[in-house]
Short mmCIF file of C-alpha atoms (C1' of nucleotides) in Angstrom, two decimals:
data_model
loop_
_atom_site.label_atom_id
_atom_site.label_comp_id
_atom_site.label_asym_id
_atom_site.label_seq_id
_atom_site.Cartn_x
_atom_site.Cartn_y
_atom_site.Cartn_z
CA MET A 1133 151.49 125.14 157.21
CA ALA A 1134 153.48 127.90 158.81
CA LYS A 1135 151.37 130.43 160.55
CA GLU A 1136 152.19 134.07 160.12
CA GLY A 1137 151.18 136.51 162.77
CA LEU A 1138 151.70 139.02 165.42
CA PHE A 1139 154.36 139.10 168.08
CA ASN A 1140 153.65 139.27 171.76
CA VAL A 1141 155.98 141.71 173.41
CA ARG A 1142 156.38 142.78 176.99
CA ALA A 1143 155.46 146.43 176.82
CA SER A 1144 157.29 149.06 178.80
CA ASP A 1145 154.37 149.24 181.23
CA GLY A 1146 154.65 145.51 181.87
CA GLY A 1147 151.55 144.60 179.87
CA GLU A 1148 151.41 142.48 176.76
CA LEU A 1149 151.50 144.14 173.39
CA ARG A 1150 150.66 142.74 169.97
CA LEU A 1151 153.14 143.96 167.42
CA SER A 1152 152.72 143.42 163.72
CA ARG A 1153 155.55 141.87 161.78
CA ALA A 1154 155.56 144.69 159.30
CA SER A 1155 156.09 147.32 161.98
CA VAL A 1156 159.11 145.52 163.33
CA GLY A 1157 160.85 145.90 160.01
CA ARG A 1158 160.14 149.60 159.96
CA PHE A 1159 161.46 150.20 163.47
CA SER A 1160 164.98 149.49 162.26
CA LEU A 1161 164.53 152.10 159.58
CA TYR A 1162 163.14 154.64 162.01
CA LEU A 1163 166.09 154.02 164.26
CA ARG A 1164 168.62 154.50 161.50
CA HIS A 1165 167.02 157.73 160.41
CA LEU A 1166 166.55 159.06 163.94
CA GLU A 1167 170.21 158.54 164.76
CA GLY A 1168 171.02 160.52 161.65
CA VAL A 1169 168.83 163.49 162.48
CA LEU A 1170 169.91 163.46 166.11
CA GLY A 1171 173.45 163.85 164.86
CA GLU A 1172 172.29 166.93 162.99
CA GLY A 1173 170.96 168.33 166.21
CA ALA A 1174 167.23 167.78 165.75
CA ALA A 1175 165.84 167.20 169.22
CA LYS A 1176 162.27 166.85 167.99
CA VAL A 1177 160.70 165.12 164.99
CA SER A 1178 157.14 164.86 163.73
CA SER A 1179 155.43 161.90 162.15
CA GLY A 1180 155.21 163.90 158.93
CA GLN A 1181 158.97 164.41 158.76
CA LEU A 1182 159.69 160.76 159.51
CA GLY A 1183 157.19 159.56 156.96
CA GLU A 1184 158.59 161.89 154.33
CA ALA A 1185 162.10 160.60 154.94
CA LEU A 1186 161.16 156.93 154.74
CA GLY A 1187 158.53 157.20 152.05
CA ILE A 1188 155.53 156.17 154.12
CA THR A 1189 152.44 158.01 155.36
CA ASP A 1190 152.38 160.03 158.53
CA ALA A 1191 149.47 157.97 159.83
CA GLN A 1192 151.56 154.83 159.47
CA VAL A 1193 154.37 156.38 161.44
CA ARG A 1194 152.06 157.41 164.26
CA LYS A 1195 150.49 153.95 164.41
CA ASP A 1196 153.93 152.39 164.67
CA LEU A 1197 155.25 154.80 167.26
CA ALA A 1198 152.13 154.38 169.35
CA TYR A 1199 153.43 150.88 170.13
CA LEU A 1200 156.21 152.53 172.11
CA GLY A 1201 153.74 154.20 174.44
CA SER A 1202 152.50 157.75 174.26
CA LEU A 1203 155.78 159.48 173.57
CA GLY A 1204 154.43 162.18 171.29
CA GLN A 1205 153.33 165.63 172.31
CA PRO A 1206 150.42 167.03 170.29
CA GLY A 1207 151.44 170.15 168.46
CA ILE A 1208 155.12 169.44 169.06
CA GLY A 1209 156.17 165.99 167.91
CA TYR A 1210 158.41 163.35 169.44
CA SER A 1211 161.68 163.64 171.31
CA THR A 1212 164.32 162.16 169.01
CA GLN A 1213 166.35 160.75 171.86
CA GLU A 1214 163.34 159.24 173.58
CA LEU A 1215 162.29 157.49 170.39
CA ILE A 1216 165.77 156.10 169.86
CA ASP A 1217 165.91 154.70 173.37
CA ALA A 1218 162.42 153.24 173.18
CA ILE A 1219 163.02 151.57 169.82
CA ARG A 1220 166.29 150.06 170.96
CA ARG A 1221 164.55 148.63 173.99
CA LEU A 1222 161.71 147.29 171.93
CA LEU A 1223 163.99 145.62 169.38
CA GLY A 1224 166.15 144.21 172.13
CA ILE A 1225 169.27 145.99 170.94
CA ASP A 1226 169.78 148.03 174.09
CA ARG A 1227 172.52 145.55 174.90
CA CYS A 1228 175.39 143.73 173.25
CA TRP A 1229 174.73 140.64 171.12
CA PRO A 1230 177.69 138.27 170.73
CA VAL A 1231 177.72 136.73 167.25
CA ALA A 1232 179.40 133.69 165.75
CA LEU A 1233 180.28 134.00 162.08
CA VAL A 1234 180.62 130.87 159.97
CA GLY A 1235 182.27 131.17 156.57
CA VAL A 1236 185.16 133.57 156.23
CA GLY A 1237 185.04 134.07 152.49
CA ASN A 1238 184.45 137.40 150.84
CA LEU A 1239 180.97 137.73 152.24
CA GLY A 1240 182.06 136.75 155.71
CA ARG A 1241 184.87 139.28 155.63
CA ALA A 1242 182.51 141.95 154.39
CA LEU A 1243 180.20 141.28 157.32
CA LEU A 1244 183.12 141.23 159.72
CA GLY A 1245 184.23 144.66 158.59
CA TYR A 1246 180.74 146.09 158.46
CA ARG A 1247 180.51 149.16 160.63
CA GLY A 1248 176.80 149.04 161.15
CA PHE A 1249 177.05 145.84 163.13
CA ALA A 1250 179.39 147.14 165.77
CA GLN A 1251 177.48 150.40 166.03
CA ARG A 1252 174.36 148.53 166.94
CA GLY A 1253 175.94 146.32 169.55
CA PHE A 1254 176.51 143.23 167.45
CA ARG A 1255 179.98 141.90 168.18
CA VAL A 1256 181.56 139.01 166.33
CA VAL A 1257 183.19 136.87 169.00
CA ALA A 1258 183.93 133.68 167.09
CA LEU A 1259 184.88 132.68 163.53
CA PHE A 1260 184.45 129.29 161.89
CA ASP A 1261 185.12 127.85 158.48
CA THR A 1262 184.97 124.46 156.85
CA ASP A 1263 188.02 125.08 154.67
CA PRO A 1264 191.00 123.38 156.42
CA THR A 1265 193.48 125.86 154.98
CA LYS A 1266 191.75 128.72 156.77
CA ILE A 1267 191.61 127.07 160.19
CA GLY A 1268 194.02 128.78 162.54
CA GLN A 1269 194.25 132.04 160.60
CA VAL A 1270 193.73 135.13 162.71
CA ILE A 1271 191.50 138.00 161.57
CA ASP A 1272 190.71 140.96 163.77
CA GLU A 1273 192.26 139.14 166.73
CA LEU A 1274 189.92 136.18 166.20
CA THR A 1275 191.20 132.74 165.32
CA ILE A 1276 189.26 130.80 162.72
CA CYS A 1277 188.11 127.53 164.25
CA ASN A 1278 186.75 124.39 162.68
CA VAL A 1279 183.23 123.14 163.11
CA GLU A 1280 184.20 120.40 165.55
CA GLN A 1281 185.30 123.02 168.04
CA MET A 1282 181.99 124.83 167.81
CA PRO A 1283 180.34 123.66 171.03
CA ALA A 1284 183.38 124.54 173.11
CA VAL A 1285 184.06 127.88 171.41
CA ILE A 1286 180.47 129.01 171.51
CA ALA A 1287 180.13 128.08 175.12
CA ALA A 1288 183.34 129.93 175.95
CA THR A 1289 182.49 133.09 174.00
CA GLY A 1290 178.82 133.15 174.88
CA ALA A 1291 177.72 133.70 171.26
CA GLU A 1292 173.93 133.78 170.98
CA LEU A 1293 173.45 134.53 167.29
CA GLY A 1294 174.98 132.77 164.32
CA VAL A 1295 175.62 134.15 160.84
CA ILE A 1296 175.86 131.61 158.04
CA ALA A 1297 177.96 132.80 155.12
CA VAL A 1298 179.01 129.47 153.62
CA PRO A 1299 178.17 127.91 150.24
CA CYS A 1300 174.73 126.45 150.17
CA ALA A 1301 175.90 122.85 150.14
CA ALA A 1302 177.30 123.32 153.65
CA ALA A 1303 174.59 125.56 155.06
CA GLN A 1304 172.28 123.00 156.62
CA MET A 1305 175.15 121.15 158.21
CA VAL A 1306 176.51 124.38 159.67
CA ALA A 1307 173.06 125.36 160.93
CA ASP A 1308 172.67 122.01 162.66
CA ALA A 1309 176.07 122.37 164.29
CA LEU A 1310 175.29 125.89 165.49
CA ILE A 1311 172.00 124.76 166.93
CA ARG A 1312 173.61 121.83 168.70
CA ALA A 1313 176.12 124.27 170.15
CA GLY A 1314 173.27 126.22 171.68
CA ILE A 1315 172.84 129.19 169.35
CA ARG A 1316 169.43 130.88 169.61
CA GLY A 1317 169.09 132.67 166.28
CA LEU A 1318 170.46 132.33 162.75
CA LEU A 1319 171.03 134.84 159.98
CA ASN A 1320 171.39 132.81 156.81
CA PHE A 1321 172.91 134.08 153.57
CA ALA A 1322 172.99 130.75 151.77
CA PRO A 1323 170.34 130.29 149.10
CA VAL A 1324 168.57 127.34 150.66
CA VAL A 1325 165.57 126.93 152.92
CA LEU A 1326 167.00 125.85 156.25
CA ARG A 1327 165.27 123.40 158.54
CA THR A 1328 165.40 124.53 162.14
CA PRO A 1329 163.58 123.55 165.33
CA ALA A 1330 160.83 125.90 166.44
CA GLU A 1331 162.79 127.41 169.31
CA VAL A 1332 165.59 128.68 167.04
CA ARG A 1333 164.80 131.92 165.22
CA LEU A 1334 165.75 132.27 161.58
CA VAL A 1335 166.14 135.17 159.20
CA SER A 1336 167.28 134.49 155.67
CA VAL A 1337 168.70 136.88 153.13
CA ASP A 1338 169.04 135.64 149.59
CA LEU A 1339 170.91 138.07 147.40
CA THR A 1340 169.79 136.39 144.20
CA VAL A 1341 166.19 136.84 145.19
CA GLN A 1342 166.76 140.55 145.62
CA LEU A 1343 168.35 140.89 142.20
CA GLU A 1344 165.51 138.93 140.67
CA GLN A 1345 163.00 141.23 142.30
CA LEU A 1346 164.82 144.14 140.74
CA ALA A 1347 164.92 142.50 137.34
CA PHE A 1348 161.20 141.90 137.62
CA LEU A 1349 160.51 145.51 138.50
CA VAL A 1350 162.56 146.81 135.61
CA HIS A 1351 161.15 144.20 133.29
CA THR A 1352 157.55 145.16 134.04
CA GLN A 1353 158.05 148.85 134.63
CA ALA A 1354 155.95 148.56 137.77
CA PRO A 1355 154.37 151.76 139.01
CA GLU A 1356 156.01 152.34 142.38
CA SER A 1357 159.37 151.71 143.91
CA PRO A 1358 159.46 149.26 146.81
CA ASP A 1359 160.92 149.88 150.22
CA THR A 1360 163.91 148.41 151.94
CA ARG A 1361 164.10 145.03 153.44
CA MET B 14 152.80 159.03 150.66
CA ALA B 15 154.18 156.29 148.50
CA LYS B 16 151.54 153.90 147.40
CA GLU B 17 152.24 150.25 147.63
CA GLY B 18 150.38 147.91 145.43
CA LEU B 19 149.99 145.41 142.74
CA PHE B 20 151.97 145.01 139.59
CA ASN B 21 150.46 144.98 136.15
CA VAL B 22 152.08 142.33 134.08
CA ARG B 23 151.59 141.27 130.52
CA ALA B 24 150.27 137.77 130.91
CA SER B 25 151.30 134.94 128.62
CA ASP B 26 147.94 135.15 126.89
CA GLY B 27 148.50 138.82 126.17
CA GLY B 28 146.03 140.08 128.77
CA GLU B 29 146.82 142.15 131.83
CA LEU B 30 147.43 140.43 135.12
CA ARG B 31 147.53 141.82 138.63
CA LEU B 32 150.36 140.30 140.59
CA SER B 33 150.87 140.83 144.31
CA ARG B 34 154.24 141.96 145.54
CA ALA B 35 154.42 139.13 148.01
CA SER B 36 153.98 136.52 145.32
CA VAL B 37 156.84 137.96 143.33
CA GLY B 38 159.20 137.31 146.21
CA ARG B 39 158.04 133.73 146.44
CA PHE B 40 158.51 133.05 142.74
CA SER B 41 162.26 133.34 143.19
CA LEU B 42 162.08 130.73 145.91
CA TYR B 43 159.92 128.43 143.85
CA LEU B 44 162.39 128.75 141.02
CA ARG B 45 165.36 127.92 143.19
CA HIS B 46 163.65 124.88 144.60
CA LEU B 47 162.32 123.69 141.26
CA GLU B 48 165.76 123.80 139.70
CA GLY B 49 166.96 121.68 142.60
CA VAL B 50 164.32 119.01 142.23
CA LEU B 51 164.62 118.98 138.45
CA GLY B 52 168.30 118.17 138.95
CA GLU B 53 167.17 115.20 141.01
CA GLY B 54 165.05 114.00 138.13
CA ALA B 55 161.58 114.98 139.38
CA ALA B 56 159.59 115.80 136.27
CA LYS B 57 156.42 116.54 138.23
CA VAL B 58 155.72 118.37 141.48
CA SER B 59 152.56 119.03 143.45
CA SER B 60 151.57 122.13 145.34
CA GLY B 61 151.78 120.12 148.53
CA GLN B 62 155.41 119.17 147.94
CA LEU B 63 156.38 122.70 147.03
CA GLY B 64 154.65 124.16 150.05
CA GLU B 65 156.25 121.62 152.33
CA ALA B 66 159.69 122.51 151.00
CA LEU B 67 159.24 126.26 151.39
CA GLY B 68 157.20 126.23 154.58
CA ILE B 69 153.98 127.67 153.16
CA THR B 70 150.52 126.26 152.60
CA ASP B 71 149.57 124.30 149.52
CA ALA B 72 146.72 126.73 148.86
CA GLN B 73 149.19 129.58 148.75
CA VAL B 74 151.33 127.73 146.25
CA ARG B 75 148.36 127.04 143.99
CA LYS B 76 147.23 130.65 144.15
CA ASP B 77 150.69 131.80 143.15
CA LEU B 78 151.15 129.30 140.37
CA ALA B 79 147.72 130.15 138.98
CA TYR B 80 149.25 133.49 137.93
CA LEU B 81 151.33 131.56 135.43
CA GLY B 82 148.24 130.24 133.68
CA SER B 83 146.67 126.84 134.13
CA LEU B 84 149.79 124.74 134.08
CA GLY B 85 148.66 122.16 136.60
CA GLN B 86 146.97 118.86 135.84
CA PRO B 87 144.43 117.79 138.44
CA GLY B 88 145.44 114.53 140.04
CA ILE B 89 148.98 114.83 138.67
CA GLY B 90 150.61 118.11 139.57
CA TYR B 91 152.77 120.52 137.59
CA SER B 92 155.53 119.86 135.09
CA THR B 93 158.74 120.98 136.77
CA GLN B 94 160.28 122.19 133.55
CA GLU B 95 157.18 124.08 132.50
CA LEU B 96 157.04 125.88 135.83
CA ILE B 97 160.68 126.84 135.62
CA ASP B 98 160.25 128.28 132.16
CA ALA B 99 157.09 130.13 133.05
CA ILE B 100 158.56 131.65 136.22
CA ARG B 101 161.69 132.78 134.42
CA ARG B 102 159.55 134.47 131.80
CA LEU B 103 157.37 136.10 134.41
CA LEU B 104 160.29 137.44 136.40
CA GLY B 105 161.99 138.62 133.26
CA ILE B 106 165.08 136.49 133.83
CA ASP B 107 164.71 134.47 130.66
CA ARG B 108 167.50 136.62 129.31
CA CYS B 109 170.85 138.09 130.37
CA TRP B 110 170.98 141.20 132.55
CA PRO B 111 174.19 143.22 132.32
CA VAL B 112 175.07 144.70 135.73
CA ALA B 113 177.34 147.53 136.83
CA LEU B 114 178.88 147.09 140.27
CA VAL B 115 179.96 150.14 142.25
CA GLY B 116 182.18 149.63 145.25
CA VAL B 117 184.80 146.93 145.06
CA GLY B 118 185.36 146.40 148.76
CA ASN B 119 184.74 143.14 150.53
CA LEU B 120 181.05 143.21 149.84
CA GLY B 121 181.53 144.11 146.19
CA ARG B 122 184.01 141.28 145.76
CA ALA B 123 181.66 138.88 147.48
CA LEU B 124 178.92 139.82 145.05
CA LEU B 125 181.29 139.57 142.12
CA GLY B 126 182.21 136.02 143.04
CA TYR B 127 178.67 135.00 143.87
CA ARG B 128 177.70 131.99 141.81
CA GLY B 129 173.99 132.53 142.03
CA PHE B 130 174.21 135.69 139.99
CA ALA B 131 175.85 134.19 136.95
CA GLN B 132 173.59 131.14 137.10
CA ARG B 133 170.56 133.35 136.80
CA GLY B 134 171.82 135.41 133.92
CA PHE B 135 173.13 138.40 135.85
CA ARG B 136 176.52 139.32 134.44
CA VAL B 137 178.73 142.01 135.91
CA VAL B 138 180.04 143.98 132.94
CA ALA B 139 181.49 147.07 134.65
CA LEU B 140 183.22 147.91 137.93
CA PHE B 141 183.49 151.31 139.60
CA ASP B 142 184.96 152.64 142.80
CA THR B 143 185.49 156.00 144.40
CA ASP B 144 188.81 155.03 145.96
CA PRO B 145 191.57 156.40 143.64
CA THR B 146 193.99 153.65 144.62
CA LYS B 147 191.63 151.03 143.22
CA ILE B 148 191.02 152.70 139.88
CA GLY B 149 192.72 150.77 137.12
CA GLN B 150 192.97 147.48 139.00
CA VAL B 151 191.72 144.50 137.08
CA ILE B 152 189.46 141.88 138.64
CA ASP B 153 187.94 139.05 136.68
CA GLU B 154 189.07 140.70 133.46
CA LEU B 155 187.21 143.90 134.40
CA THR B 156 189.01 147.17 134.98
CA ILE B 157 187.85 149.30 137.89
CA CYS B 158 186.79 152.69 136.57
CA ASN B 159 186.10 155.94 138.33
CA VAL B 160 182.74 157.57 138.57
CA GLU B 161 183.47 160.22 135.95
CA GLN B 162 183.79 157.51 133.33
CA MET B 163 180.42 156.09 134.21
CA PRO B 164 178.32 157.44 131.35
CA ALA B 165 180.78 156.25 128.74
CA VAL B 166 181.43 152.86 130.31
CA ILE B 167 177.78 152.13 130.93
CA ALA B 168 176.84 153.11 127.43
CA ALA B 169 179.62 150.93 126.03
CA THR B 170 178.82 147.89 128.15
CA GLY B 171 175.05 148.22 127.99
CA ALA B 172 174.62 147.76 131.75
CA GLU B 173 170.98 148.09 132.76
CA LEU B 174 171.14 147.36 136.48
CA GLY B 175 173.41 148.92 139.09
CA VAL B 176 174.55 147.44 142.38
CA ILE B 177 175.62 149.91 145.06
CA ALA B 178 178.09 148.46 147.54
CA VAL B 179 179.76 151.65 148.77
CA PRO B 180 179.77 153.26 152.23
CA CYS B 181 176.58 155.09 152.96
CA ALA B 182 178.12 158.55 152.70
CA ALA B 183 178.76 157.96 149.00
CA ALA B 184 175.60 156.05 148.17
CA GLN B 185 173.31 158.86 147.05
CA MET B 186 176.02 160.39 144.89
CA VAL B 187 176.70 157.05 143.26
CA ALA B 188 173.00 156.48 142.70
CA ASP B 189 172.65 159.87 141.04
CA ALA B 190 175.60 159.14 138.79
CA LEU B 191 174.24 155.74 137.80
CA ILE B 192 170.88 157.23 137.01
CA ARG B 193 172.41 159.99 134.92
CA ALA B 194 174.32 157.31 133.06
CA GLY B 195 171.03 155.69 132.12
CA ILE B 196 170.73 152.77 134.52
CA ARG B 197 167.16 151.47 134.96
CA GLY B 198 167.29 149.70 138.30
CA LEU B 199 169.35 149.84 141.49
CA LEU B 200 170.16 147.25 144.12
CA ASN B 201 171.36 149.18 147.15
CA PHE B 202 173.33 147.74 150.06
CA ALA B 203 174.11 151.04 151.77
CA PRO B 204 172.10 151.74 154.89
CA VAL B 205 170.37 154.90 153.66
CA VAL B 206 167.05 155.63 152.02
CA LEU B 207 167.94 156.59 148.46
CA ARG B 208 166.05 159.23 146.53
CA THR B 209 165.37 158.14 142.98
CA PRO B 210 163.09 159.34 140.20
CA ALA B 211 159.95 157.31 139.67
CA GLU B 212 161.14 155.62 136.49
CA VAL B 213 164.16 154.05 138.19
CA ARG B 214 163.41 150.89 140.16
CA LEU B 215 165.01 150.41 143.54
CA VAL B 216 165.53 147.46 145.84
CA SER B 217 167.43 147.98 149.07
CA VAL B 218 169.01 145.43 151.35
CA ASP B 219 170.17 146.58 154.74
CA LEU B 220 172.14 143.90 156.53
CA THR B 221 171.85 145.65 159.87
CA VAL B 222 168.09 145.62 159.60
CA GLN B 223 168.15 141.89 159.11
CA LEU B 224 170.32 141.33 162.15
CA GLU B 225 168.07 143.59 164.20
CA GLN B 226 165.05 141.59 163.12
CA LEU B 227 166.81 138.48 164.31
CA ALA B 228 167.76 140.07 167.62
CA PHE B 229 164.14 141.09 168.08
CA LEU B 230 162.89 137.59 167.39
CA VAL B 231 165.33 136.03 169.82
CA HIS B 232 164.68 138.75 172.36
CA THR B 233 160.93 138.19 172.34
CA GLN B 234 160.90 134.45 171.70
CA ALA B 235 158.27 135.04 169.04
CA PRO B 236 156.10 132.05 168.21
CA GLU B 237 156.99 131.29 164.60
CA SER B 238 160.04 131.61 162.45
CA PRO B 239 159.76 134.02 159.56
CA ASP B 240 160.42 133.15 155.97
CA THR B 241 162.97 134.36 153.52
CA ARG B 242 162.52 137.55 151.65
"C1'" DG C 1301 141.85 108.66 144.78
"C1'" DG C 1302 144.70 112.67 144.21
"C1'" DA C 1303 145.51 117.16 142.89
"C1'" DT C 1304 144.17 121.59 140.70
"C1'" DG C 1305 141.71 126.23 140.48
"C1'" DT C 1306 138.87 129.46 142.81
"C1'" DG C 1307 135.06 131.96 145.28
"C1'" DA C 1308 134.25 133.09 149.93
"C1'" DA C 1309 135.77 133.82 154.59
"C1'" DC C 1310 139.19 135.42 157.33
"C1'" DG C 1311 142.89 138.04 159.09
"C1'" DA C 1312 146.48 141.48 158.69
"C1'" DC C 1313 148.06 145.90 157.27
"C1'" DT C 1314 147.32 150.72 155.73
"C1'" DT C 1315 144.90 154.91 155.19
"C1'" DC C 1316 141.24 158.00 156.52
"C1'" DA C 1317 139.27 161.20 159.40
"C1'" DC C 1318 138.74 163.45 163.38
"C1'" DA C 1319 138.60 164.32 168.47
"C1'" DG C 1320 141.63 166.24 171.69
"C1'" DC C 1321 145.62 168.30 173.48
"C1'" DG C 1322 149.63 171.59 173.82
"C1'" DC D 79 147.01 176.23 164.70
"C1'" DG D 80 149.93 171.94 164.49
"C1'" DC D 81 150.46 167.43 165.69
"C1'" DT D 82 149.32 163.24 168.20
"C1'" DG D 83 146.48 159.02 169.13
"C1'" DT D 84 142.89 156.11 167.55
"C1'" DG D 85 138.39 154.12 165.99
"C1'" DA D 86 136.49 153.11 161.51
"C1'" DA D 87 136.92 152.04 156.81
"C1'" DG D 88 139.33 150.26 153.18
"C1'" DT D 89 142.80 147.44 150.90
"C1'" DC D 90 145.64 143.67 150.51
"C1'" DG D 91 147.07 138.96 151.29
"C1'" DT D 92 146.28 134.15 153.11
"C1'" DT D 93 143.62 130.20 154.23
"C1'" DC D 94 139.43 127.38 153.76
"C1'" DA D 95 136.58 124.50 151.44
"C1'" DC D 96 134.86 122.46 147.64
"C1'" DA D 97 133.54 121.75 142.75
"C1'" DT D 98 136.10 119.90 139.07
"C1'" DC D 99 138.97 117.19 136.39
"C1'" DC D 100 142.58 113.39 135.34
#
DNA sequence: GGATGTGAACGACTTCACAGCG
DNA sequence: CGCTGTGAAGTCGTTCACATCC
């Protein structure tokens, strides 16, 4: 009932590009690794080196990078910096994304303090919680607001993405409120399947599911280790 | 260079079964939903209802559930309880998994307090940190130990799985230590690609990658919302 | 009628293999 | 010679469609 598929992206040359879902996930990993090797002074990388580092084949890497245009030089490799810039553009993280965080428990605080977010241009600009005792507290110069204030606060701060880090009983209600307030994408950590209108994007991360995957792998002694996600 | 693939599982009838990676991820979601509907008193479910709830097709659900054996009754559906039991057996979570948690920062604490873990039989039995000021602190009746004590503590507690919630600079070192101490599977939250021997299972969760996926989806206004993973 | 289980068709993703370029 | 870019082949995963059974 839900159709999987390819993404249509405006390519750098202005044309349309069909991008597979699986590649999108890998671009984040390429980016992370490329920023690392650039810091070590490597101005060039080859598909073989990248594949080695991420545990995938060199052919796969070349297929992915070909989406960015013809950035590679035969016999030489790719310019690290050029790849980084192109991937950031493709993923849409060549700019700042203002984020609203709902649920300032341990998980929320962990996300708030997470370096990786800021480094990639994600900036938490608003905090919300449903617990009345937390309303009004200030963390990192941000005041925790209640859900009723959401439309006003989100309009004022310009938050476009929402992170849901509340217990699962409250998750759908929080999602609905965020959507009413005009948020365009949700990152959900609550272990429930959220119902959202088609125009709101949703990514869910369920920590229990990940642990269960691991238990399954250990339990069955499966042949190969899986990749990140 | 790493081959992806199917898992060989000992089926309930004793035979070998080939199980796709993708299905494994969905079994956790089925389980979560089934426990919910069982709590509401639904003794039977159909593939259509399950698919509707998780946003996938009924055919997909039937294909997945067929891995469990022929539990369905044509015209009736599946017994909720039977499915729950069979999925728990398949995933290997029909027993308790002792877990060692490394890194007692915000994320570590969030995981420690996470209800879902305990409910599914994952029990944190050992805590470690690299920060000397935290060593010796007691949380939830567990004393935070340092990495040197790892072999002894893990042997004493019987921990089989390790959760890595340390900054990425320390992650590989922690992984190596856990592996030396005899751990069989790792759940990694640090944004690096860990190197592990083939017999140790690895699942990685990179929160930045998830946010970047979301940014990409919003950025491109892709047609359909993705599912959990 | 209503729902399962499953071969066959379809579509997506990965790997192969090699032409072509620096 | 080394490495990229890409058609072709192969593998994996999902959906269709329908025989089958309660």
